[in-house]
């Protein structure tokens, strides 16, 4: 168990500090692959998808599934089955029944079922998508407990800030989240809904007093992100937070610092690695352009200042 914990922390440290910096390669190919897929040009997307599935820090089940599907369209059935089945066994699904129905109407599912190597792939895609749409794995009790923990996370932040009291609540929340992870793994949307998932993220994000635990959370979140069980923007926030806490530049520009000049407060982004490609990374992860995000954050800071007057 100790050896496993060390491996987990080493992986987290690599992701948080940027020891393995392959993000430029992944994101440039991800943008290209998504653009080509959106026009139905799977043949041209294959080289970029192949790069994406070879990047273990960033690859998702979506990358693996559609790389497999692109190979399937080229009649490379055996290779296609490997990637599509792996993605499906790790949770890949469509986000609604519409895409599944479209594939059925176009005969895609029937064609899959006609190949022995693809046995069970169509059925697993149908099952995964139905479970996602119907929230079959939801734990409503755990969800409610996490939502309560989120309320505690915000209790003494913001306008009624009392950091001494908040630290006590944060430690209590950290103990709770440790227990949840130990018993259930990372609580993703499939288990606790989006509000419960957001609560778990906030607890991890605000665990700066326990950076070891924060890094452990990052590893679990990474695995959940790969399996489509957490949202990309939240993952970006925790990556940036752990990198900043490790003394390294952030990747997504989510972390700001407050400056003061002539009694007036202002915000500026903390250092960003590979800043020229920041916009690409933010787009892939569903984040608004940095200029808009900074302007909105400054507006919130101004409202907070006015509240204190």
PDB file of C-alpha atoms in Angstrom:
ATOM      1  CA  UNK A   1       0.000   0.000   0.000  1.00  0.00           C
ATOM      2  CA  UNK A   2       2.874   2.376   0.835  1.00  0.00           C
ATOM      3  CA  UNK A   3       4.511   1.655  -2.517  1.00  0.00           C
ATOM      4  CA  UNK A   4       1.213   2.388  -4.303  1.00  0.00           C
ATOM      5  CA  UNK A   5       0.834   5.663  -2.407  1.00  0.00           C
ATOM      6  CA  UNK A   6       4.340   6.685  -3.474  1.00  0.00           C
ATOM      7  CA  UNK A   7       3.544   5.911  -7.114  1.00  0.00           C
ATOM      8  CA  UNK A   8       0.341   7.976  -6.871  1.00  0.00           C
ATOM      9  CA  UNK A   9       2.175  10.950  -5.408  1.00  0.00           C
ATOM     10  CA  UNK A  10       4.968  10.719  -7.977  1.00  0.00           C
ATOM     11  CA  UNK A  11       2.387  10.787 -10.789  1.00  0.00           C
ATOM     12  CA  UNK A  12       0.631  13.727  -9.193  1.00  0.00           C
ATOM     13  CA  UNK A  13       3.884  15.589  -8.705  1.00  0.00           C
ATOM     14  CA  UNK A  14       4.700  15.069 -12.369  1.00  0.00           C
ATOM     15  CA  UNK A  15       1.336  16.458 -13.491  1.00  0.00           C
ATOM     16  CA  UNK A  16       1.389  19.296 -10.983  1.00  0.00           C
ATOM     17  CA  UNK A  17       4.976  20.381 -11.619  1.00  0.00           C
ATOM     18  CA  UNK A  18       5.192  19.743 -15.338  1.00  0.00           C
ATOM     19  CA  UNK A  19       8.043  17.214 -15.248  1.00  0.00           C
ATOM     20  CA  UNK A  20       6.334  15.457 -18.165  1.00  0.00           C
ATOM     21  CA  UNK A  21       5.377  18.354 -20.441  1.00  0.00           C
ATOM     22  CA  UNK A  22       3.474  16.851 -23.331  1.00  0.00           C
ATOM     23  CA  UNK A  23       0.483  19.141 -23.103  1.00  0.00           C
ATOM     24  CA  UNK A  24       1.479  21.234 -26.126  1.00  0.00           C
ATOM     25  CA  UNK A  25       1.464  18.120 -28.311  1.00  0.00           C
ATOM     26  CA  UNK A  26      -1.834  16.832 -26.952  1.00  0.00           C
ATOM     27  CA  UNK A  27      -3.806  20.069 -27.151  1.00  0.00           C
ATOM     28  CA  UNK A  28      -2.713  21.027 -30.660  1.00  0.00           C
ATOM     29  CA  UNK A  29      -3.703  17.582 -31.929  1.00  0.00           C
ATOM     30  CA  UNK A  30      -6.914  17.555 -29.882  1.00  0.00           C
ATOM     31  CA  UNK A  31      -8.099  20.778 -31.517  1.00  0.00           C
ATOM     32  CA  UNK A  32      -7.291  19.439 -34.973  1.00  0.00           C
ATOM     33  CA  UNK A  33      -8.945  16.068 -34.336  1.00  0.00           C
ATOM     34  CA  UNK A  34     -12.122  17.613 -32.916  1.00  0.00           C
ATOM     35  CA  UNK A  35     -12.391  19.991 -35.859  1.00  0.00           C
ATOM     36  CA  UNK A  36     -12.042  17.176 -38.390  1.00  0.00           C
ATOM     37  CA  UNK A  37     -14.468  14.910 -36.512  1.00  0.00           C
ATOM     38  CA  UNK A  38     -17.074  17.653 -36.402  1.00  0.00           C
ATOM     39  CA  UNK A  39     -17.125  17.645 -40.213  1.00  0.00           C
ATOM     40  CA  UNK A  40     -17.208  13.852 -40.406  1.00  0.00           C
ATOM     41  CA  UNK A  41     -13.649  13.618 -41.745  1.00  0.00           C
ATOM     42  CA  UNK A  42     -12.532  10.745 -39.531  1.00  0.00           C
ATOM     43  CA  UNK A  43      -9.925   9.571 -42.043  1.00  0.00           C
ATOM     44  CA  UNK A  44      -7.982  12.821 -41.779  1.00  0.00           C
ATOM     45  CA  UNK A  45      -8.424  12.869 -37.993  1.00  0.00           C
ATOM     46  CA  UNK A  46      -6.652   9.534 -37.451  1.00  0.00           C
ATOM     47  CA  UNK A  47      -3.077  10.900 -37.141  1.00  0.00           C
ATOM     48  CA  UNK A  48      -4.121  13.505 -34.555  1.00  0.00           C
ATOM     49  CA  UNK A  49      -6.293  11.034 -32.652  1.00  0.00           C
ATOM     50  CA  UNK A  50      -3.376   8.589 -32.591  1.00  0.00           C
ATOM     51  CA  UNK A  51      -1.251  11.244 -30.896  1.00  0.00           C
ATOM     52  CA  UNK A  52      -4.012  12.016 -28.377  1.00  0.00           C
ATOM     53  CA  UNK A  53      -4.432   8.392 -27.273  1.00  0.00           C
ATOM     54  CA  UNK A  54      -0.668   8.113 -26.745  1.00  0.00           C
ATOM     55  CA  UNK A  55      -0.595  10.911 -24.130  1.00  0.00           C
ATOM     56  CA  UNK A  56      -1.416   9.225 -20.776  1.00  0.00           C
ATOM     57  CA  UNK A  57      -1.684  12.463 -18.791  1.00  0.00           C
ATOM     58  CA  UNK A  58      -4.432  13.898 -21.003  1.00  0.00           C
ATOM     59  CA  UNK A  59      -6.131  11.106 -22.949  1.00  0.00           C
ATOM     60  CA  UNK A  60      -9.807  10.483 -22.255  1.00  0.00           C
ATOM     61  CA  UNK A  61     -12.191   7.678 -23.107  1.00  0.00           C
ATOM     62  CA  UNK A  62     -13.647  10.001 -25.742  1.00  0.00           C
ATOM     63  CA  UNK A  63     -10.280  10.144 -27.524  1.00  0.00           C
ATOM     64  CA  UNK A  64      -9.957   6.360 -27.381  1.00  0.00           C
ATOM     65  CA  UNK A  65     -13.498   5.670 -28.539  1.00  0.00           C
ATOM     66  CA  UNK A  66     -13.395   7.978 -31.540  1.00  0.00           C
ATOM     67  CA  UNK A  67      -9.911   6.826 -32.517  1.00  0.00           C
ATOM     68  CA  UNK A  68     -11.350   3.329 -32.529  1.00  0.00           C
ATOM     69  CA  UNK A  69     -14.376   4.496 -34.498  1.00  0.00           C
ATOM     70  CA  UNK A  70     -12.129   6.196 -37.058  1.00  0.00           C
ATOM     71  CA  UNK A  71     -10.258   2.902 -37.483  1.00  0.00           C
ATOM     72  CA  UNK A  72     -13.607   1.092 -37.750  1.00  0.00           C
ATOM     73  CA  UNK A  73     -14.602   3.337 -40.646  1.00  0.00           C
ATOM     74  CA  UNK A  74     -11.328   2.321 -42.337  1.00  0.00           C
ATOM     75  CA  UNK A  75     -12.295  -1.361 -41.859  1.00  0.00           C
ATOM     76  CA  UNK A  76      -9.442  -1.911 -39.405  1.00  0.00           C
ATOM     77  CA  UNK A  77     -11.854  -3.880 -37.273  1.00  0.00           C
ATOM     78  CA  UNK A  78      -9.517  -5.659 -34.848  1.00  0.00           C
ATOM     79  CA  UNK A  79      -7.679  -2.463 -33.869  1.00  0.00           C
ATOM     80  CA  UNK A  80     -10.953  -0.547 -33.703  1.00  0.00           C
ATOM     81  CA  UNK A  81     -12.430  -3.105 -31.318  1.00  0.00           C
ATOM     82  CA  UNK A  82      -9.491  -2.772 -28.918  1.00  0.00           C
ATOM     83  CA  UNK A  83      -9.842   0.995 -28.507  1.00  0.00           C
ATOM     84  CA  UNK A  84     -13.635   1.172 -28.533  1.00  0.00           C
ATOM     85  CA  UNK A  85     -14.038  -1.681 -26.049  1.00  0.00           C
ATOM     86  CA  UNK A  86     -11.419  -0.182 -23.703  1.00  0.00           C
ATOM     87  CA  UNK A  87     -13.178   3.190 -23.777  1.00  0.00           C
ATOM     88  CA  UNK A  88     -16.592   1.643 -23.155  1.00  0.00           C
ATOM     89  CA  UNK A  89     -15.383  -0.551 -20.295  1.00  0.00           C
ATOM     90  CA  UNK A  90     -14.015   2.599 -18.681  1.00  0.00           C
ATOM     91  CA  UNK A  91     -17.307   4.434 -18.993  1.00  0.00           C
ATOM     92  CA  UNK A  92     -17.555   6.093 -22.421  1.00  0.00           C
ATOM     93  CA  UNK A  93     -21.093   7.111 -23.346  1.00  0.00           C
ATOM     94  CA  UNK A  94     -22.944   9.535 -25.567  1.00  0.00           C
ATOM     95  CA  UNK A  95     -24.464  12.513 -23.761  1.00  0.00           C
ATOM     96  CA  UNK A  96     -27.977  11.833 -25.017  1.00  0.00           C
ATOM     97  CA  UNK A  97     -29.905   9.157 -26.864  1.00  0.00           C
ATOM     98  CA  UNK A  98     -30.006  11.238 -30.043  1.00  0.00           C
ATOM     99  CA  UNK A  99     -26.539  10.247 -31.240  1.00  0.00           C
ATOM    100  CA  UNK A 100     -27.239   6.613 -30.425  1.00  0.00           C
ATOM    101  CA  UNK A 101     -30.521   6.714 -32.356  1.00  0.00           C
ATOM    102  CA  UNK A 102     -28.753   8.354 -35.300  1.00  0.00           C
ATOM    103  CA  UNK A 103     -26.161   5.587 -35.420  1.00  0.00           C
ATOM    104  CA  UNK A 104     -28.927   3.005 -35.276  1.00  0.00           C
ATOM    105  CA  UNK A 105     -30.811   4.659 -38.149  1.00  0.00           C
ATOM    106  CA  UNK A 106     -27.627   4.806 -40.236  1.00  0.00           C
ATOM    107  CA  UNK A 107     -26.867   1.142 -39.617  1.00  0.00           C
ATOM    108  CA  UNK A 108     -23.657   1.800 -37.683  1.00  0.00           C
ATOM    109  CA  UNK A 109     -24.653  -0.375 -34.721  1.00  0.00           C
ATOM    110  CA  UNK A 110     -25.785  -3.179 -37.019  1.00  0.00           C
ATOM    111  CA  UNK A 111     -22.467  -3.070 -38.866  1.00  0.00           C
ATOM    112  CA  UNK A 112     -20.617  -3.320 -35.550  1.00  0.00           C
ATOM    113  CA  UNK A 113     -22.685  -6.333 -34.565  1.00  0.00           C
ATOM    114  CA  UNK A 114     -21.805  -8.054 -37.847  1.00  0.00           C
ATOM    115  CA  UNK A 115     -18.117  -8.367 -36.876  1.00  0.00           C
ATOM    116  CA  UNK A 116     -17.066 -11.006 -34.362  1.00  0.00           C
ATOM    117  CA  UNK A 117     -14.190  -8.820 -33.109  1.00  0.00           C
ATOM    118  CA  UNK A 118     -16.748  -6.123 -32.215  1.00  0.00           C
ATOM    119  CA  UNK A 119     -18.954  -8.481 -30.213  1.00  0.00           C
ATOM    120  CA  UNK A 120     -20.698  -6.614 -27.377  1.00  0.00           C
ATOM    121  CA  UNK A 121     -19.423  -3.152 -28.382  1.00  0.00           C
ATOM    122  CA  UNK A 122     -22.763  -1.826 -29.662  1.00  0.00           C
ATOM    123  CA  UNK A 123     -24.615  -3.258 -26.669  1.00  0.00           C
ATOM    124  CA  UNK A 124     -22.163  -1.710 -24.205  1.00  0.00           C
ATOM    125  CA  UNK A 125     -22.495   1.673 -25.908  1.00  0.00           C
ATOM    126  CA  UNK A 126     -26.281   1.435 -25.603  1.00  0.00           C
ATOM    127  CA  UNK A 127     -26.089   0.396 -21.953  1.00  0.00           C
ATOM    128  CA  UNK A 128     -23.581   3.084 -20.964  1.00  0.00           C
ATOM    129  CA  UNK A 129     -25.569   5.820 -22.664  1.00  0.00           C
ATOM    130  CA  UNK A 130     -28.867   4.693 -21.128  1.00  0.00           C
ATOM    131  CA  UNK A 131     -27.292   4.562 -17.660  1.00  0.00           C
ATOM    132  CA  UNK A 132     -25.923   8.086 -18.138  1.00  0.00           C
ATOM    133  CA  UNK A 133     -29.243   9.494 -19.318  1.00  0.00           C
ATOM    134  CA  UNK A 134     -31.187   7.776 -16.510  1.00  0.00           C
ATOM    135  CA  UNK A 135     -28.670   8.551 -13.713  1.00  0.00           C
ATOM    136  CA  UNK A 136     -28.687   4.869 -12.774  1.00  0.00           C
ATOM    137  CA  UNK A 137     -25.663   5.016 -10.450  1.00  0.00           C
ATOM    138  CA  UNK A 138     -26.794   8.017  -8.369  1.00  0.00           C
ATOM    139  CA  UNK A 139     -26.223   7.875  -4.592  1.00  0.00           C
ATOM    140  CA  UNK A 140     -28.681  10.494  -3.321  1.00  0.00           C
ATOM    141  CA  UNK A 141     -27.580  10.173   0.318  1.00  0.00           C
ATOM    142  CA  UNK A 142     -23.922  10.805  -0.469  1.00  0.00           C
ATOM    143  CA  UNK A 143     -24.922  13.620  -2.796  1.00  0.00           C
ATOM    144  CA  UNK A 144     -26.839  15.345   0.021  1.00  0.00           C
ATOM    145  CA  UNK A 145     -23.878  14.996   2.394  1.00  0.00           C
ATOM    146  CA  UNK A 146     -21.536  16.548  -0.153  1.00  0.00           C
ATOM    147  CA  UNK A 147     -23.915  19.436  -0.810  1.00  0.00           C
ATOM    148  CA  UNK A 148     -23.952  20.095   2.944  1.00  0.00           C
ATOM    149  CA  UNK A 149     -20.146  19.985   2.955  1.00  0.00           C
ATOM    150  CA  UNK A 150     -20.140  22.548   0.146  1.00  0.00           C
ATOM    151  CA  UNK A 151     -22.219  24.893   2.296  1.00  0.00           C
ATOM    152  CA  UNK A 152     -19.612  24.515   5.033  1.00  0.00           C
ATOM    153  CA  UNK A 153     -16.858  25.175   2.499  1.00  0.00           C
ATOM    154  CA  UNK A 154     -18.417  28.555   1.702  1.00  0.00           C
ATOM    155  CA  UNK A 155     -19.562  29.404   5.239  1.00  0.00           C
ATOM    156  CA  UNK A 156     -16.817  31.895   6.162  1.00  0.00           C
ATOM    157  CA  UNK A 157     -15.505  32.768   2.697  1.00  0.00           C
ATOM    158  CA  UNK A 158     -16.449  35.874   0.765  1.00  0.00           C
ATOM    159  CA  UNK A 159     -18.250  38.790   2.382  1.00  0.00           C
ATOM    160  CA  UNK A 160     -18.368  37.216   5.864  1.00  0.00           C
ATOM    161  CA  UNK A 161     -14.770  36.009   5.791  1.00  0.00           C
ATOM    162  CA  UNK A 162     -13.392  34.481   8.976  1.00  0.00           C
ATOM    163  CA  UNK A 163     -10.405  32.392   7.954  1.00  0.00           C
ATOM    164  CA  UNK A 164      -9.719  30.967  11.395  1.00  0.00           C
ATOM    165  CA  UNK A 165     -13.223  29.485  11.593  1.00  0.00           C
ATOM    166  CA  UNK A 166     -13.069  28.450   7.944  1.00  0.00           C
ATOM    167  CA  UNK A 167      -9.849  26.485   8.458  1.00  0.00           C
ATOM    168  CA  UNK A 168     -11.604  24.351  11.059  1.00  0.00           C
ATOM    169  CA  UNK A 169     -14.457  23.613   8.656  1.00  0.00           C
ATOM    170  CA  UNK A 170     -11.996  22.880   5.845  1.00  0.00           C
ATOM    171  CA  UNK A 171     -10.203  20.265   7.939  1.00  0.00           C
ATOM    172  CA  UNK A 172     -13.528  18.652   8.789  1.00  0.00           C
ATOM    173  CA  UNK A 173     -14.453  18.566   5.100  1.00  0.00           C
ATOM    174  CA  UNK A 174     -11.076  17.061   4.209  1.00  0.00           C
ATOM    175  CA  UNK A 175     -11.607  14.223   6.672  1.00  0.00           C
ATOM    176  CA  UNK A 176     -15.039  13.630   5.159  1.00  0.00           C
ATOM    177  CA  UNK A 177     -13.724  13.624   1.580  1.00  0.00           C
ATOM    178  CA  UNK A 178     -10.937  11.199   2.527  1.00  0.00           C
ATOM    179  CA  UNK A 179     -13.582   8.828   3.821  1.00  0.00           C
ATOM    180  CA  UNK A 180     -15.665   9.215   0.653  1.00  0.00           C
ATOM    181  CA  UNK A 181     -12.658   8.479  -1.567  1.00  0.00           C
ATOM    182  CA  UNK A 182     -11.667   5.477   0.512  1.00  0.00           C
ATOM    183  CA  UNK A 183     -15.153   3.983   0.294  1.00  0.00           C
ATOM    184  CA  UNK A 184     -16.302   5.060  -3.182  1.00  0.00           C
ATOM    185  CA  UNK A 185     -13.393   6.466  -5.164  1.00  0.00           C
ATOM    186  CA  UNK A 186     -13.689   9.988  -6.535  1.00  0.00           C
ATOM    187  CA  UNK A 187     -17.342  11.149  -6.414  1.00  0.00           C
ATOM    188  CA  UNK A 188     -18.107  12.030 -10.023  1.00  0.00           C
ATOM    189  CA  UNK A 189     -21.329  13.281 -11.588  1.00  0.00           C
ATOM    190  CA  UNK A 190     -22.552   9.722 -12.142  1.00  0.00           C
ATOM    191  CA  UNK A 191     -22.428   8.996  -8.412  1.00  0.00           C
ATOM    192  CA  UNK A 192     -23.409  12.313  -6.800  1.00  0.00           C
ATOM    193  CA  UNK A 193     -24.703  14.601  -9.552  1.00  0.00           C
ATOM    194  CA  UNK A 194     -23.064  17.792 -10.699  1.00  0.00           C
ATOM    195  CA  UNK A 195     -23.653  19.675  -7.451  1.00  0.00           C
ATOM    196  CA  UNK A 196     -22.126  16.851  -5.398  1.00  0.00           C
ATOM    197  CA  UNK A 197     -19.201  16.629  -7.803  1.00  0.00           C
ATOM    198  CA  UNK A 198     -18.670  20.382  -7.522  1.00  0.00           C
ATOM    199  CA  UNK A 199     -18.656  20.110  -3.730  1.00  0.00           C
ATOM    200  CA  UNK A 200     -15.870  17.522  -3.826  1.00  0.00           C
ATOM    201  CA  UNK A 201     -13.848  19.758  -6.159  1.00  0.00           C
ATOM    202  CA  UNK A 202     -14.199  22.747  -3.852  1.00  0.00           C
ATOM    203  CA  UNK A 203     -12.977  20.750  -0.861  1.00  0.00           C
ATOM    204  CA  UNK A 204      -9.926  19.599  -2.826  1.00  0.00           C
ATOM    205  CA  UNK A 205      -9.347  23.069  -4.267  1.00  0.00           C
ATOM    206  CA  UNK A 206      -9.397  24.624  -0.802  1.00  0.00           C
ATOM    207  CA  UNK A 207      -7.041  22.048   0.742  1.00  0.00           C
ATOM    208  CA  UNK A 208      -3.967  24.263   0.446  1.00  0.00           C
ATOM    209  CA  UNK A 209      -3.220  23.523   4.097  1.00  0.00           C
ATOM    210  CA  UNK A 210      -2.723  19.841   3.175  1.00  0.00           C
ATOM    211  CA  UNK A 211      -0.906  19.777  -0.162  1.00  0.00           C
ATOM    212  CA  UNK A 212      -0.243  16.043   0.062  1.00  0.00           C
ATOM    213  CA  UNK A 213      -3.984  15.384   0.238  1.00  0.00           C
ATOM    214  CA  UNK A 214      -4.575  17.883  -2.569  1.00  0.00           C
ATOM    215  CA  UNK A 215      -2.153  15.957  -4.782  1.00  0.00           C
ATOM    216  CA  UNK A 216      -3.854  12.687  -3.917  1.00  0.00           C
ATOM    217  CA  UNK A 217      -7.156  14.242  -4.973  1.00  0.00           C
ATOM    218  CA  UNK A 218      -5.565  15.291  -8.260  1.00  0.00           C
ATOM    219  CA  UNK A 219      -4.712  11.689  -9.070  1.00  0.00           C
ATOM    220  CA  UNK A 220      -8.258  10.486  -8.416  1.00  0.00           C
ATOM    221  CA  UNK A 221      -9.662  13.402 -10.414  1.00  0.00           C
ATOM    222  CA  UNK A 222      -7.322  12.570 -13.298  1.00  0.00           C
ATOM    223  CA  UNK A 223      -8.717   9.033 -13.452  1.00  0.00           C
ATOM    224  CA  UNK A 224     -12.287  10.343 -13.218  1.00  0.00           C
ATOM    225  CA  UNK A 225     -11.614  12.872 -15.988  1.00  0.00           C
ATOM    226  CA  UNK A 226     -10.277  10.117 -18.230  1.00  0.00           C
ATOM    227  CA  UNK A 227     -13.555   8.244 -17.679  1.00  0.00           C
ATOM    228  CA  UNK A 228     -15.810  11.298 -18.334  1.00  0.00           C
ATOM    229  CA  UNK A 229     -16.972  11.409 -14.706  1.00  0.00           C
ATOM    230  CA  UNK A 230     -15.858  14.971 -13.942  1.00  0.00           C
ATOM    231  CA  UNK A 231     -16.047  18.148 -15.987  1.00  0.00           C
ATOM    232  CA  UNK A 232     -12.993  19.570 -17.725  1.00  0.00           C
ATOM    233  CA  UNK A 233     -13.121  23.116 -16.238  1.00  0.00           C
ATOM    234  CA  UNK A 234     -12.975  21.800 -12.669  1.00  0.00           C
ATOM    235  CA  UNK A 235     -10.066  19.537 -13.604  1.00  0.00           C
ATOM    236  CA  UNK A 236      -8.256  22.562 -15.040  1.00  0.00           C
ATOM    237  CA  UNK A 237      -8.709  24.456 -11.766  1.00  0.00           C
ATOM    238  CA  UNK A 238      -7.212  21.699  -9.614  1.00  0.00           C
ATOM    239  CA  UNK A 239      -4.285  21.219 -12.019  1.00  0.00           C
ATOM    240  CA  UNK A 240      -3.494  24.927 -11.844  1.00  0.00           C
ATOM    241  CA  UNK A 241      -3.913  25.050  -8.076  1.00  0.00           C
ATOM    242  CA  UNK A 242      -1.499  22.184  -7.450  1.00  0.00           C
ATOM    243  CA  UNK A 243       1.040  23.593  -9.902  1.00  0.00           C
ATOM    244  CA  UNK A 244       0.966  27.006  -8.237  1.00  0.00           C
ATOM    245  CA  UNK A 245       1.310  25.360  -4.825  1.00  0.00           C
ATOM    246  CA  UNK A 246       4.344  23.483  -6.158  1.00  0.00           C
ATOM    247  CA  UNK A 247       5.945  26.755  -7.286  1.00  0.00           C
ATOM    248  CA  UNK A 248       5.308  26.117 -10.986  1.00  0.00           C
ATOM    249  CA  UNK A 249       3.429  28.160 -13.603  1.00  0.00           C
ATOM    250  CA  UNK A 250      -0.182  27.214 -14.261  1.00  0.00           C
ATOM    251  CA  UNK A 251      -1.509  25.778 -17.521  1.00  0.00           C
ATOM    252  CA  UNK A 252      -5.038  27.164 -17.815  1.00  0.00           C
ATOM    253  CA  UNK A 253      -4.888  30.644 -16.274  1.00  0.00           C
ATOM    254  CA  UNK A 254      -7.481  29.936 -13.574  1.00  0.00           C
ATOM    255  CA  UNK A 255      -5.439  31.256 -10.648  1.00  0.00           C
ATOM    256  CA  UNK A 256      -5.143  34.991  -9.932  1.00  0.00           C
ATOM    257  CA  UNK A 257      -3.437  37.048  -7.285  1.00  0.00           C
ATOM    258  CA  UNK A 258      -4.619  40.295  -5.726  1.00  0.00           C
ATOM    259  CA  UNK A 259      -2.462  43.394  -6.015  1.00  0.00           C
ATOM    260  CA  UNK A 260      -2.877  46.743  -4.278  1.00  0.00           C
ATOM    261  CA  UNK A 261      -1.812  50.179  -5.440  1.00  0.00           C
ATOM    262  CA  UNK A 262      -2.804  53.497  -3.875  1.00  0.00           C
ATOM    263  CA  UNK A 263      -5.363  51.702  -1.730  1.00  0.00           C
ATOM    264  CA  UNK A 264      -7.088  50.109  -4.732  1.00  0.00           C
ATOM    265  CA  UNK A 265      -7.164  46.347  -5.281  1.00  0.00           C
ATOM    266  CA  UNK A 266      -6.674  44.686  -8.633  1.00  0.00           C
ATOM    267  CA  UNK A 267      -6.258  41.178 -10.034  1.00  0.00           C
ATOM    268  CA  UNK A 268      -3.641  39.670 -12.286  1.00  0.00           C
ATOM    269  CA  UNK A 269      -3.125  36.132 -13.513  1.00  0.00           C
ATOM    270  CA  UNK A 270      -0.366  34.136 -11.907  1.00  0.00           C
ATOM    271  CA  UNK A 271       2.427  33.011 -14.267  1.00  0.00           C
ATOM    272  CA  UNK A 272       1.285  30.762 -17.129  1.00  0.00           C
ATOM    273  CA  UNK A 273       3.373  28.140 -18.882  1.00  0.00           C
ATOM    274  CA  UNK A 274       3.364  28.277 -22.691  1.00  0.00           C
ATOM    275  CA  UNK A 275       1.220  31.417 -22.620  1.00  0.00           C
ATOM    276  CA  UNK A 276       0.909  31.771 -26.432  1.00  0.00           C
ATOM    277  CA  UNK A 277      -1.143  28.543 -26.480  1.00  0.00           C
ATOM    278  CA  UNK A 278      -3.231  29.346 -23.393  1.00  0.00           C
ATOM    279  CA  UNK A 279      -6.294  30.085 -25.510  1.00  0.00           C
ATOM    280  CA  UNK A 280      -6.168  26.642 -27.136  1.00  0.00           C
ATOM    281  CA  UNK A 281      -5.979  24.847 -23.797  1.00  0.00           C
ATOM    282  CA  UNK A 282      -8.829  26.900 -22.349  1.00  0.00           C
ATOM    283  CA  UNK A 283     -11.003  26.221 -25.399  1.00  0.00           C
ATOM    284  CA  UNK A 284     -10.411  22.458 -25.277  1.00  0.00           C
ATOM    285  CA  UNK A 285     -11.290  22.408 -21.571  1.00  0.00           C
ATOM    286  CA  UNK A 286     -14.450  24.477 -21.985  1.00  0.00           C
ATOM    287  CA  UNK A 287     -13.137  27.651 -20.332  1.00  0.00           C
ATOM    288  CA  UNK A 288     -14.035  31.143 -21.539  1.00  0.00           C
ATOM    289  CA  UNK A 289     -11.249  33.265 -23.071  1.00  0.00           C
ATOM    290  CA  UNK A 290      -8.819  34.540 -20.444  1.00  0.00           C
ATOM    291  CA  UNK A 291      -9.693  38.181 -21.185  1.00  0.00           C
ATOM    292  CA  UNK A 292     -13.367  37.581 -20.403  1.00  0.00           C
ATOM    293  CA  UNK A 293     -12.540  35.518 -17.314  1.00  0.00           C
ATOM    294  CA  UNK A 294     -10.223  38.224 -15.962  1.00  0.00           C
ATOM    295  CA  UNK A 295     -12.798  40.967 -16.581  1.00  0.00           C
ATOM    296  CA  UNK A 296     -15.537  38.971 -14.818  1.00  0.00           C
ATOM    297  CA  UNK A 297     -13.226  38.237 -11.887  1.00  0.00           C
ATOM    298  CA  UNK A 298     -12.369  41.916 -11.543  1.00  0.00           C
ATOM    299  CA  UNK A 299     -16.083  42.765 -11.481  1.00  0.00           C
ATOM    300  CA  UNK A 300     -16.610  40.278  -8.648  1.00  0.00           C
ATOM    301  CA  UNK A 301     -13.680  41.779  -6.746  1.00  0.00           C
ATOM    302  CA  UNK A 302     -15.136  45.277  -7.182  1.00  0.00           C
ATOM    303  CA  UNK A 303     -18.536  44.142  -5.885  1.00  0.00           C
ATOM    304  CA  UNK A 304     -16.821  42.553  -2.894  1.00  0.00           C
ATOM    305  CA  UNK A 305     -14.904  45.775  -2.163  1.00  0.00           C
ATOM    306  CA  UNK A 306     -18.093  47.834  -2.370  1.00  0.00           C
ATOM    307  CA  UNK A 307     -19.806  45.401   0.004  1.00  0.00           C
ATOM    308  CA  UNK A 308     -17.086  46.006   2.598  1.00  0.00           C
ATOM    309  CA  UNK A 309     -17.497  49.789   2.496  1.00  0.00           C
TER     310      UNK A 309
END
